[in-house]
Short mmCIF file of N, CA, C and O in Angstrom, two decimals:
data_model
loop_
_atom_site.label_atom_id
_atom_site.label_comp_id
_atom_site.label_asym_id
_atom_site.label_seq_id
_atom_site.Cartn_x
_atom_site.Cartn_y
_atom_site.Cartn_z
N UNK A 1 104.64 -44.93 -35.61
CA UNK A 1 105.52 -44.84 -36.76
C UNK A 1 106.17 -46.20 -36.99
O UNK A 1 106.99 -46.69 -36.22
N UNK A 2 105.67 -46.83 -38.24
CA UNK A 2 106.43 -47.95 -38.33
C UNK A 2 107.66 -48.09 -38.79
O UNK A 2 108.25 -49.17 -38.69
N UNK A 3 108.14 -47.12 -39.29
CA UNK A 3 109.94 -47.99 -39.94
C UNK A 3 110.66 -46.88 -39.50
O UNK A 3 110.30 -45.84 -40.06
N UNK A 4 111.77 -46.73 -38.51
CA UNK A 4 112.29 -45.81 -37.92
C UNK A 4 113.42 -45.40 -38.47
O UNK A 4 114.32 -46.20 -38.69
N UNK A 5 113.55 -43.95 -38.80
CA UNK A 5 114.92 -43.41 -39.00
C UNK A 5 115.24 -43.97 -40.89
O UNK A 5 116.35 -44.33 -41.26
N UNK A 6 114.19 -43.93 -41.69
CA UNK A 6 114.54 -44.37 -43.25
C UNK A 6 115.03 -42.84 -43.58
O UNK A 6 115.09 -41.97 -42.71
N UNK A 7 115.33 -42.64 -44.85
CA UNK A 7 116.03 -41.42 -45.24
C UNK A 7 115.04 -40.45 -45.91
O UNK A 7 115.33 -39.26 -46.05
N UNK A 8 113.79 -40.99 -46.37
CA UNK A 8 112.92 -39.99 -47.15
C UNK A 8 111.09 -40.95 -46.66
O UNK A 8 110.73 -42.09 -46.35
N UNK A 9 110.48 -39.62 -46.86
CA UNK A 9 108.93 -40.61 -47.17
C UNK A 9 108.51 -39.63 -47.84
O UNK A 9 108.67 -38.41 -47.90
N UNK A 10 107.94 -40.43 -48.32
CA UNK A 10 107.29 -39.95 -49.53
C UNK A 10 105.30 -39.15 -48.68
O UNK A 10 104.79 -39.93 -47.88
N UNK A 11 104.60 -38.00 -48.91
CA UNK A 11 103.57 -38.02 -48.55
C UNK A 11 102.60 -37.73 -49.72
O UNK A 11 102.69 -36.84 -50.57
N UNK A 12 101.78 -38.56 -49.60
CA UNK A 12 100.41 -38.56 -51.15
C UNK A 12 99.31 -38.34 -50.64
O UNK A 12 98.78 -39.34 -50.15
N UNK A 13 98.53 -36.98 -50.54
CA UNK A 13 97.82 -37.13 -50.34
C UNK A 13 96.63 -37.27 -51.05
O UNK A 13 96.60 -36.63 -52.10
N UNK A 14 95.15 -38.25 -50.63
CA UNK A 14 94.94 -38.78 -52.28
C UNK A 14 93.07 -38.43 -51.51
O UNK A 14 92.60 -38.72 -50.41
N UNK A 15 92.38 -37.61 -52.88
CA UNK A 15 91.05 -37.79 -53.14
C UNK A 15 90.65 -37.87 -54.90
O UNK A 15 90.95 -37.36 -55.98
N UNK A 16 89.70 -38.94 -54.25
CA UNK A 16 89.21 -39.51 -55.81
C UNK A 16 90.03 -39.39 -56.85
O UNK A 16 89.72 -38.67 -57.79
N UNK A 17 91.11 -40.05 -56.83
CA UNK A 17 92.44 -40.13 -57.86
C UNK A 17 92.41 -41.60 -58.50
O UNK A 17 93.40 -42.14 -59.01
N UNK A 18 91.40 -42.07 -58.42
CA UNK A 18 91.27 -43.62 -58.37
C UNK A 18 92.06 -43.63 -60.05
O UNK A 18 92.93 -44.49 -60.13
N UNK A 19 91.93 -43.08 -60.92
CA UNK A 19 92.00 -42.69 -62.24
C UNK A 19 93.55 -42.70 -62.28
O UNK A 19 94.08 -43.22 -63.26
N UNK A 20 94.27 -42.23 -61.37
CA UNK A 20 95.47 -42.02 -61.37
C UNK A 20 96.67 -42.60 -60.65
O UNK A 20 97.87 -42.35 -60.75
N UNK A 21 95.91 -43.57 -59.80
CA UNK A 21 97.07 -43.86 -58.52
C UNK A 21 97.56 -44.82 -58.95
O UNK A 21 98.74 -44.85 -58.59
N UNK A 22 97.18 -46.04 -59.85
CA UNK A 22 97.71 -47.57 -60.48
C UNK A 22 99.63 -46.53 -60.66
O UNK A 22 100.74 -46.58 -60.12
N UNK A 23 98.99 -45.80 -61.67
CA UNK A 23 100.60 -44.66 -62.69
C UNK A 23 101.04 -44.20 -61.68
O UNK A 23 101.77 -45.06 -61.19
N UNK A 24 101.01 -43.16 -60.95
CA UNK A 24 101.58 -42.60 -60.07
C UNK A 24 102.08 -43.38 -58.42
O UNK A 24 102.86 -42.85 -57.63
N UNK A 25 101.55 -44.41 -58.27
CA UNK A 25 102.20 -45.01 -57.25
C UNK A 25 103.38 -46.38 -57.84
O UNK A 25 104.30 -46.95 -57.25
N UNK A 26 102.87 -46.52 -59.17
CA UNK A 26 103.68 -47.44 -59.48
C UNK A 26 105.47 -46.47 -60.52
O UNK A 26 106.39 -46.94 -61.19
N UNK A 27 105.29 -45.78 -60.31
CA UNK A 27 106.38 -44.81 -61.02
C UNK A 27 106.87 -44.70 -59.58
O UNK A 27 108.08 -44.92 -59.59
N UNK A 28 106.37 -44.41 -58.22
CA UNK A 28 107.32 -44.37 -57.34
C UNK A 28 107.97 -46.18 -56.56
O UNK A 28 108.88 -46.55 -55.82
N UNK A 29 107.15 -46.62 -57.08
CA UNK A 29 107.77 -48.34 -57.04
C UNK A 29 109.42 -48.49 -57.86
O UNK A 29 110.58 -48.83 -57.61
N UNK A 30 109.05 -48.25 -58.35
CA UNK A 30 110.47 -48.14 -59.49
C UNK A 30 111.71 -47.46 -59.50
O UNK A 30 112.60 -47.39 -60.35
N UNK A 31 111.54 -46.89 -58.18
CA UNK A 31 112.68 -45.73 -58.04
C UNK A 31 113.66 -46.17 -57.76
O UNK A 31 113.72 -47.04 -56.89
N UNK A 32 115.23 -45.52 -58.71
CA UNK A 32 116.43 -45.50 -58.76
C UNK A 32 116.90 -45.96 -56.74
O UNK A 32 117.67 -46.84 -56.34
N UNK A 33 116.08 -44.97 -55.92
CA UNK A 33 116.58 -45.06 -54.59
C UNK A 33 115.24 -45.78 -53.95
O UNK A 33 114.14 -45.22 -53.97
N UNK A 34 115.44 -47.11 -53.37
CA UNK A 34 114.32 -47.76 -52.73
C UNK A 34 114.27 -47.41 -51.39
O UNK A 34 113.25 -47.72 -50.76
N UNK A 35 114.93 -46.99 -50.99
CA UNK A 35 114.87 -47.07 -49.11
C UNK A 35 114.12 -45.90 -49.07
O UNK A 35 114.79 -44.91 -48.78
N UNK A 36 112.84 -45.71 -49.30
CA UNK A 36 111.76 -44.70 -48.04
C UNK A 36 110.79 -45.24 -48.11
O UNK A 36 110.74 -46.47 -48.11
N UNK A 37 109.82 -44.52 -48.18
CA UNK A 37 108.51 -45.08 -47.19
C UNK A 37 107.41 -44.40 -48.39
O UNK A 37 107.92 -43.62 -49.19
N UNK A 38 106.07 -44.67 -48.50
CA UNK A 38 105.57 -44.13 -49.38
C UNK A 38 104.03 -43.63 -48.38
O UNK A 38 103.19 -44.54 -48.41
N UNK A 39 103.64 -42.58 -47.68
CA UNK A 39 102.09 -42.31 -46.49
C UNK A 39 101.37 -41.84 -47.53
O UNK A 39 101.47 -40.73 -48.05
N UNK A 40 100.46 -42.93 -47.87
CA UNK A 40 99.26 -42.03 -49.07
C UNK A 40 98.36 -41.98 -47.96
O UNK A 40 98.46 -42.92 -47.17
N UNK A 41 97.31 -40.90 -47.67
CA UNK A 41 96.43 -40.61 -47.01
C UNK A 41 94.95 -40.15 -47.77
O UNK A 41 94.63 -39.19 -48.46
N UNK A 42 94.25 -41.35 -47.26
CA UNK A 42 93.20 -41.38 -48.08
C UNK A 42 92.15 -39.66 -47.23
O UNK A 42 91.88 -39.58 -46.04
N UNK A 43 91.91 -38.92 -47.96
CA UNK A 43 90.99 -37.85 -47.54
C UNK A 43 89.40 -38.04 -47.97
O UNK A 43 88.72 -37.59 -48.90
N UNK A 44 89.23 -38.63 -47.23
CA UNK A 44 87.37 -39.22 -47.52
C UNK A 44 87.27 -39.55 -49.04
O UNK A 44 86.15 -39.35 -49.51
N UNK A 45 88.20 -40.02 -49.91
CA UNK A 45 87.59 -40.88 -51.41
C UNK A 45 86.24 -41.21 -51.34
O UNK A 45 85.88 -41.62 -50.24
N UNK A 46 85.24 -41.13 -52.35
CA UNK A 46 84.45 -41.61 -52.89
C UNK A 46 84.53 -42.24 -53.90
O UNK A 46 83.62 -42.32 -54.72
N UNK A 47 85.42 -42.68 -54.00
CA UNK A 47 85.73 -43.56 -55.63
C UNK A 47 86.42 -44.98 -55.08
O UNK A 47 86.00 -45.55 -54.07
N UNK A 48 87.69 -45.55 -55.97
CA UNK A 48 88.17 -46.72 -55.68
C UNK A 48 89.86 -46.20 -54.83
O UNK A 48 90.82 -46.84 -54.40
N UNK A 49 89.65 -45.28 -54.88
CA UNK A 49 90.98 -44.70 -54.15
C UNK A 49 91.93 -45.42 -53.42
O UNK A 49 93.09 -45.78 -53.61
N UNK A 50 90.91 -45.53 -52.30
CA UNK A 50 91.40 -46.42 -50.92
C UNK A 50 91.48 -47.89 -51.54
O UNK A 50 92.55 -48.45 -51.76
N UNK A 51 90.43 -48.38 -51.75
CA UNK A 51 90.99 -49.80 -52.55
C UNK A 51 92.67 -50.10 -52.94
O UNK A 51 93.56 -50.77 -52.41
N UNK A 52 92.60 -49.20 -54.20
CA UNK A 52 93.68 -49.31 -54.88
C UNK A 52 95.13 -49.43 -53.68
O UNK A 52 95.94 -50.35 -53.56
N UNK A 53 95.03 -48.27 -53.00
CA UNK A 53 96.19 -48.37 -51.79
C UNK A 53 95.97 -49.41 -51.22
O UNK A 53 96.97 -50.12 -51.30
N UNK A 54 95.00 -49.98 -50.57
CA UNK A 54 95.36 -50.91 -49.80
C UNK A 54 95.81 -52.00 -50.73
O UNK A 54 96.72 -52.73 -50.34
N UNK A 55 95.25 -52.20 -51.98
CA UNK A 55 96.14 -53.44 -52.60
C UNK A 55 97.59 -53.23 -52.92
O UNK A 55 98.47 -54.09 -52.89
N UNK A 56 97.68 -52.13 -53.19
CA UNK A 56 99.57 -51.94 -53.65
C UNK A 56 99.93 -52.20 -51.84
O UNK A 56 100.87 -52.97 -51.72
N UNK A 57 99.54 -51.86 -50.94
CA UNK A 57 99.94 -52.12 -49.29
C UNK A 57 100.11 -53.80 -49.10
O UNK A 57 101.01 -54.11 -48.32
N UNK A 58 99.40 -54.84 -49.69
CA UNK A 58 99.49 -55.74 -49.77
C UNK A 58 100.67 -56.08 -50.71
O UNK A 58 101.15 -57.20 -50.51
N UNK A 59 101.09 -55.55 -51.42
CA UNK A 59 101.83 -55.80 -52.49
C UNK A 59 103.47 -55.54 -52.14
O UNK A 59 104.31 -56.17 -52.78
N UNK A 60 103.86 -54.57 -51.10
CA UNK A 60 104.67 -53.32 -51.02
C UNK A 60 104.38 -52.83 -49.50
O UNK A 60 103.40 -52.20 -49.11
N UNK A 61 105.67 -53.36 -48.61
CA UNK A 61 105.60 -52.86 -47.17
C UNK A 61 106.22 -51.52 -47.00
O UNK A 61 106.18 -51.17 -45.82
N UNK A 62 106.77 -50.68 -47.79
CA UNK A 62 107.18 -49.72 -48.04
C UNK A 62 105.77 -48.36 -48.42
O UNK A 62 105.93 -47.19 -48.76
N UNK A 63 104.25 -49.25 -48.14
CA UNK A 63 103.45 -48.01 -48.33
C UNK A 63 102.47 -48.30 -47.20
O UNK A 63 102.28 -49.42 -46.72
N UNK A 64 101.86 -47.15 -46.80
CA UNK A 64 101.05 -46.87 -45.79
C UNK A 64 99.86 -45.92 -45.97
O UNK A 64 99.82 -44.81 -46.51
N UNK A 65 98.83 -46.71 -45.31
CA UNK A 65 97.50 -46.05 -45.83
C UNK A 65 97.38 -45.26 -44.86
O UNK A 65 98.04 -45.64 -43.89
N UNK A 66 96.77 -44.21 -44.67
CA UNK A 66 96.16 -43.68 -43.46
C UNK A 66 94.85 -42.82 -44.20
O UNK A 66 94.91 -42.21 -45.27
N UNK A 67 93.71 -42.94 -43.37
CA UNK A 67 92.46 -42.81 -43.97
C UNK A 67 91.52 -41.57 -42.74
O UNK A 67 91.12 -41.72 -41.59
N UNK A 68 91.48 -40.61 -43.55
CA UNK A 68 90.48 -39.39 -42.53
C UNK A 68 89.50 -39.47 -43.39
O UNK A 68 89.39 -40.20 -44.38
N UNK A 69 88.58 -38.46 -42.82
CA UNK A 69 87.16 -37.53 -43.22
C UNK A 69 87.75 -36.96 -44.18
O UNK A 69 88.97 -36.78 -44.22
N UNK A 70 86.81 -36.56 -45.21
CA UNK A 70 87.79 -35.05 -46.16
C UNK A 70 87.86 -33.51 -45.19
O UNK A 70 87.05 -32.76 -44.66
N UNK A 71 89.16 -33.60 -45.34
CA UNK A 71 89.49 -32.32 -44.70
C UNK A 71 89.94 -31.47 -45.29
O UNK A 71 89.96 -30.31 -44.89
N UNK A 72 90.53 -31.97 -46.68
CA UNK A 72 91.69 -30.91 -47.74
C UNK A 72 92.91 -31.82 -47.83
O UNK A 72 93.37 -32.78 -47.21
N UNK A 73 93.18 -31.13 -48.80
CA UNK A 73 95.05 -31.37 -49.00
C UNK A 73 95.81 -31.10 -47.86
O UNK A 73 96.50 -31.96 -47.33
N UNK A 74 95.71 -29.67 -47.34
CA UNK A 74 96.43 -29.27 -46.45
C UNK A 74 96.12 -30.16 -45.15
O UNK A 74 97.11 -30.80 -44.80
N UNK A 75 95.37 -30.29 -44.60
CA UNK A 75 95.32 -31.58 -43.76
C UNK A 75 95.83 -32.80 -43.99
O UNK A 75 96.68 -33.26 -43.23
N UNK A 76 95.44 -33.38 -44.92
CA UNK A 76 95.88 -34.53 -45.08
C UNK A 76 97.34 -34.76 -45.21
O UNK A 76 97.76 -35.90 -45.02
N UNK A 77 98.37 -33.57 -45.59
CA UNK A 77 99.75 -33.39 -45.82
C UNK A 77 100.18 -32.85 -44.57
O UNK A 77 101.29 -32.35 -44.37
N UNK A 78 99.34 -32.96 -43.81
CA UNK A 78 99.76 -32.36 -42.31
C UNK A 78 99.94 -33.60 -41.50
O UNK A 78 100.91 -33.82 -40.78
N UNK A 79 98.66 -34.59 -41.74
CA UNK A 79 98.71 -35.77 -41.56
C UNK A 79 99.31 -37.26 -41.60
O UNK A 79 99.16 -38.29 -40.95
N UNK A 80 100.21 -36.76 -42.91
CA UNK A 80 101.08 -37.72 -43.39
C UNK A 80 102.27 -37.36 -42.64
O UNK A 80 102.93 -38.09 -41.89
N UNK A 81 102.47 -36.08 -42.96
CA UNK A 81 103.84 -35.77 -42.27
C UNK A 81 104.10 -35.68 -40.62
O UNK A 81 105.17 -35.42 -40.08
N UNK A 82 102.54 -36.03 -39.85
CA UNK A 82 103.03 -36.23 -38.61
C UNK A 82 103.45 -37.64 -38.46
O UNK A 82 104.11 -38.08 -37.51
N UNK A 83 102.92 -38.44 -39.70
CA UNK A 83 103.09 -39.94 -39.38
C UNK A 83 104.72 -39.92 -39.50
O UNK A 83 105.32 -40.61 -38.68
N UNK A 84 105.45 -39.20 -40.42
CA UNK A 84 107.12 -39.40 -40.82
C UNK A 84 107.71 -39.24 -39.70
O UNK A 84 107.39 -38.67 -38.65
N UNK A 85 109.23 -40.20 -40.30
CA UNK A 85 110.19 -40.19 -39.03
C UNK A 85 110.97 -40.13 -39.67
O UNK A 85 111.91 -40.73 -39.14
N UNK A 86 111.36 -39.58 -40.99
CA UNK A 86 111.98 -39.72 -41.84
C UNK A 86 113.30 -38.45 -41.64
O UNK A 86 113.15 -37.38 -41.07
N UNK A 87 114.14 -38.78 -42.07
CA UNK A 87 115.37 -37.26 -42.26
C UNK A 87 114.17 -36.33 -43.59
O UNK A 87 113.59 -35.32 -43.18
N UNK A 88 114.02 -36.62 -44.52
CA UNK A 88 113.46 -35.47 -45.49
C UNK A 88 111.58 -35.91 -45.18
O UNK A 88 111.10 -36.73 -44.40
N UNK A 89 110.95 -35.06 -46.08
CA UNK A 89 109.66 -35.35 -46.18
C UNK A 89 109.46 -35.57 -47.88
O UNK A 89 110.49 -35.75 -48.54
N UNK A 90 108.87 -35.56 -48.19
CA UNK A 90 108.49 -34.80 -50.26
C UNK A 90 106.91 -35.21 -50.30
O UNK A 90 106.30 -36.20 -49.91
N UNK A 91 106.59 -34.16 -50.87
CA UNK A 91 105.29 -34.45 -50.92
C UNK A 91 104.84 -34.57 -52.18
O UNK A 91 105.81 -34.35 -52.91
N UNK A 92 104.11 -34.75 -52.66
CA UNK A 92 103.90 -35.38 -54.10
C UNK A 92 102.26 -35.94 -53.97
O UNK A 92 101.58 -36.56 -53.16
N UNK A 93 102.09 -35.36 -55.19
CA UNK A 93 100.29 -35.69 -55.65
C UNK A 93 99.98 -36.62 -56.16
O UNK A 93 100.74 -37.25 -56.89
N UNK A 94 98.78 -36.94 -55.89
CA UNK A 94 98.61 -38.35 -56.34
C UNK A 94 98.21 -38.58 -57.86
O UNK A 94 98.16 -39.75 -58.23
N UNK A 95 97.87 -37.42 -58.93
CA UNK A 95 97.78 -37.44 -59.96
C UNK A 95 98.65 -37.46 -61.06
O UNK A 95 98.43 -37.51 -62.27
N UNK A 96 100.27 -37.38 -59.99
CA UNK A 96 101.05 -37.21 -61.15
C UNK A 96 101.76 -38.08 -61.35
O UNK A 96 101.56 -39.20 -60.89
N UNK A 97 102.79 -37.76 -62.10
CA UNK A 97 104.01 -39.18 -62.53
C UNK A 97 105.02 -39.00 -62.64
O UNK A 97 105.09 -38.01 -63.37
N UNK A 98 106.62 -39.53 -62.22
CA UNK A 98 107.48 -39.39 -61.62
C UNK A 98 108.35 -40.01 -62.53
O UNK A 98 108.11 -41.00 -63.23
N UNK A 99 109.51 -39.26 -62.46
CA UNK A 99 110.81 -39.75 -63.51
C UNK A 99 110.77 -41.02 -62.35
O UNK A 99 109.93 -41.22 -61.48
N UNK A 100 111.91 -41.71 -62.67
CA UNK A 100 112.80 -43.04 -61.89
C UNK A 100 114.09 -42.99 -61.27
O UNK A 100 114.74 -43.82 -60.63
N UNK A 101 114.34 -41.58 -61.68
CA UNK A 101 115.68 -40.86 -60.49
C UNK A 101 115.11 -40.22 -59.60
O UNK A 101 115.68 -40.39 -58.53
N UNK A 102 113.89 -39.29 -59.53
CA UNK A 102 113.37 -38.53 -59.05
C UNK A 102 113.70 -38.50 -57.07
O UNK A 102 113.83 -37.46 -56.43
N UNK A 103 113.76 -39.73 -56.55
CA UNK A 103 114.07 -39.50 -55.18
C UNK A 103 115.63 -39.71 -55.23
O UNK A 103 116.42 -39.27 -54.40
N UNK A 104 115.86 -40.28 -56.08
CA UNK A 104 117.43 -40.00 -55.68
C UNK A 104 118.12 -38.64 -56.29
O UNK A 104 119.26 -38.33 -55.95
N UNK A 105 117.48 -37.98 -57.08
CA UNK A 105 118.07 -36.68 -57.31
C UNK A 105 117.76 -35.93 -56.16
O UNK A 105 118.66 -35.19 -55.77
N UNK A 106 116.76 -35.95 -55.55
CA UNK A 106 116.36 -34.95 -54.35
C UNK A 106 117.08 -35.27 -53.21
O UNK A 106 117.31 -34.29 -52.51
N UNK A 107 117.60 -36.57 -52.70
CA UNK A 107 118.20 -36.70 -51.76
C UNK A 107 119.42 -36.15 -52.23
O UNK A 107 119.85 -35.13 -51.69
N UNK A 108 119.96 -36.64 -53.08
CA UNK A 108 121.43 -36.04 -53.55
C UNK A 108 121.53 -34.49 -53.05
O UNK A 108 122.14 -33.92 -52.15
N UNK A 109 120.53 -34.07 -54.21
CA UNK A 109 120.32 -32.56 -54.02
C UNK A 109 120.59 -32.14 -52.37
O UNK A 109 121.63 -31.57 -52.02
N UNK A 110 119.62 -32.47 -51.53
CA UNK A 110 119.50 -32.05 -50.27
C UNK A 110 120.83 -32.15 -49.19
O UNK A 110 121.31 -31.28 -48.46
N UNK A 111 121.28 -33.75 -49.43
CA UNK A 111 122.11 -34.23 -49.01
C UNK A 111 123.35 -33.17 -49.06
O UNK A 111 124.04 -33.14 -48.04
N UNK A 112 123.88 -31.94 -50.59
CA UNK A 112 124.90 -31.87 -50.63
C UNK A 112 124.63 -30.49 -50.14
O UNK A 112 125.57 -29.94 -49.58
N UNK A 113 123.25 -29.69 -50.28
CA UNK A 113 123.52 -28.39 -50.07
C UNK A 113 122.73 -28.16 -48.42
O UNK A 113 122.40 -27.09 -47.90
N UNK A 114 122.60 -29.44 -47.94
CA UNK A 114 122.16 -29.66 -46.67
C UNK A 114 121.54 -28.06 -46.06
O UNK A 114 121.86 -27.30 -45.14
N UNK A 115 120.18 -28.07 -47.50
CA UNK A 115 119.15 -27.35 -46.99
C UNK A 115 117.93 -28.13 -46.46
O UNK A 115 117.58 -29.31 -46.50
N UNK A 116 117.50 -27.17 -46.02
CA UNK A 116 116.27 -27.42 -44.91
C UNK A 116 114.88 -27.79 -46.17
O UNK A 116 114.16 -28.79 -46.19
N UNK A 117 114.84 -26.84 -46.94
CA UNK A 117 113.65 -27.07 -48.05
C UNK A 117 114.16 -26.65 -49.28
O UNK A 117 114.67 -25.57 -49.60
N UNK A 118 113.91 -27.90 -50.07
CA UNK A 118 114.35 -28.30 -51.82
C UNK A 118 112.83 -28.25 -52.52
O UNK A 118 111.71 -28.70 -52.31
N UNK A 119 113.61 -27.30 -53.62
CA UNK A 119 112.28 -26.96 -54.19
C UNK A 119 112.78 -27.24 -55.98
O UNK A 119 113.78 -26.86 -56.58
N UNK A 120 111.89 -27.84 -56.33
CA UNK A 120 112.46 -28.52 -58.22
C UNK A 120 111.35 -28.46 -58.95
O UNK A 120 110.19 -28.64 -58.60
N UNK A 121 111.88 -28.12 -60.22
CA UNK A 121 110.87 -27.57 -61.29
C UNK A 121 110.02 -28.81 -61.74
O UNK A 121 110.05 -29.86 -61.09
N UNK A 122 109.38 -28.70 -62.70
CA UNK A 122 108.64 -30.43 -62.91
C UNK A 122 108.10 -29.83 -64.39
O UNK A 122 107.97 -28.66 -64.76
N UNK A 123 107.78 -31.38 -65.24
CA UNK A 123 107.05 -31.06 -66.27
C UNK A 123 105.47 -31.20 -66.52
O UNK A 123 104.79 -31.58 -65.57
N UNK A 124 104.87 -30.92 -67.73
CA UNK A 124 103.53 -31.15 -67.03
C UNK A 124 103.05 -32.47 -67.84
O UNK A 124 103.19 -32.24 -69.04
N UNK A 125 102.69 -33.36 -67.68
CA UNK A 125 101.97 -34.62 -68.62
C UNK A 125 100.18 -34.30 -68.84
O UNK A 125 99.41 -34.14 -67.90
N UNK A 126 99.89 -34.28 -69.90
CA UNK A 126 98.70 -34.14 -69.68
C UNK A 126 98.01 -35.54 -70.23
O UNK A 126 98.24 -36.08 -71.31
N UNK A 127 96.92 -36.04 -69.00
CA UNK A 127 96.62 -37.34 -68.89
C UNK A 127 95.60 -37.52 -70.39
O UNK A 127 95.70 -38.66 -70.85
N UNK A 128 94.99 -36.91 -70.91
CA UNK A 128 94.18 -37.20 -71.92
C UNK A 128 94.92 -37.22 -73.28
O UNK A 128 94.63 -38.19 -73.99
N UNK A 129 95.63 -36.52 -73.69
CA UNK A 129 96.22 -37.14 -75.00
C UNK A 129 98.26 -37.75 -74.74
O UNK A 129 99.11 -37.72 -75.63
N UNK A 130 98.48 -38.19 -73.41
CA UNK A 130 99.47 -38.58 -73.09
C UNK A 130 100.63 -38.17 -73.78
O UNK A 130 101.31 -38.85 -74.55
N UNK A 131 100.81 -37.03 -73.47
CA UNK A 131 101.92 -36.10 -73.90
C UNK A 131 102.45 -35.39 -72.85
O UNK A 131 101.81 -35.06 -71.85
N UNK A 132 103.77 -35.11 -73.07
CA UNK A 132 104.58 -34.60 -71.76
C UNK A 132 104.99 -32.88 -72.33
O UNK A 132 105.21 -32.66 -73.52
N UNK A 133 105.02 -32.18 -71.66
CA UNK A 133 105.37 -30.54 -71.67
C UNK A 133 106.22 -30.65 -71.30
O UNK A 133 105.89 -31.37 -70.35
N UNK A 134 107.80 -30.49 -71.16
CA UNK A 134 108.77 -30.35 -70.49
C UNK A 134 109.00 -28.60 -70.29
O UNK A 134 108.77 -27.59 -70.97
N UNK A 135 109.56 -28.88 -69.03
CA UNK A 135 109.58 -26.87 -68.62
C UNK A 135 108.55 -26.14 -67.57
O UNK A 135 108.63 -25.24 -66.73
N UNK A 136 107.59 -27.00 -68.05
CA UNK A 136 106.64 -25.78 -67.94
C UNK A 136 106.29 -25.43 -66.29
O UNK A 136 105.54 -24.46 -66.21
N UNK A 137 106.67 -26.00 -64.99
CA UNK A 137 106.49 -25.23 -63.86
C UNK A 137 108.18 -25.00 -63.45
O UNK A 137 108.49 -24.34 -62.45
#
């Protein structure tokens, strides 16, 4: 575990998202709260997946590749989260896209009702005619 005791990490677990990770890792670059960690875990990509991470890793010591066989989501989010040393976890997909408060509302959140698991609604963006649904999960 490289950065000990940060307050959140972020876990992504990522197959063939190559399409999506530039947006979605760079929306968590930008965040209102910088101090966590970002474990994208590559699950056997066949695309530019892994690429892409390792260049934002070059870019950004705050992210970490870790690379299996394809095993699933559920592995790979099993995987990330053994890598954390973090007080929270959040897990988050690699297809989607993220307000710019988004980790600092959740720490807040967690922080005040100092529960164990925070659970928040989201909207839906749909990537082909770039329009946002608000509400809808």
């Amino acid at each position: 575990m490289s950065q000990a005791c940060r307050k959140l990490s972020v876990v992504m677990p990522v197959y063939n998202a190559a399409d999506y990770l530039n947006e979605s890792i760079s929306d968590l670059l930008v965040q209102s709260y910088s101090d966590f960690e970002l474990i994208c875990v590559n699950d056997g990509s066949t695309d530019d997946s892994k690429k892409i991470i390792e260049d934002f890793c070059e870019k950004d010591n705050r992210i970490r590749l870790i690379s299996q066989e394809n095993l699933g989501g559920g592995a790979a989010r099993n995987a990330g989260f053994d890598e954390s040393d973090s007080e929270y976890v959040l897990f988050l997909d690699a297809d989607d896209r993220f307000e710019d408060t988004l980790i600092e509302k959740i720490i807040k959140d967690a922080d005040q009702k100092k529960c164990d698991v925070l659970i928040f609604a989201a909207d839906e963006f749909d990537y082909e005619n770039r329009q946002l649904r608000l509400g809808v999960l």
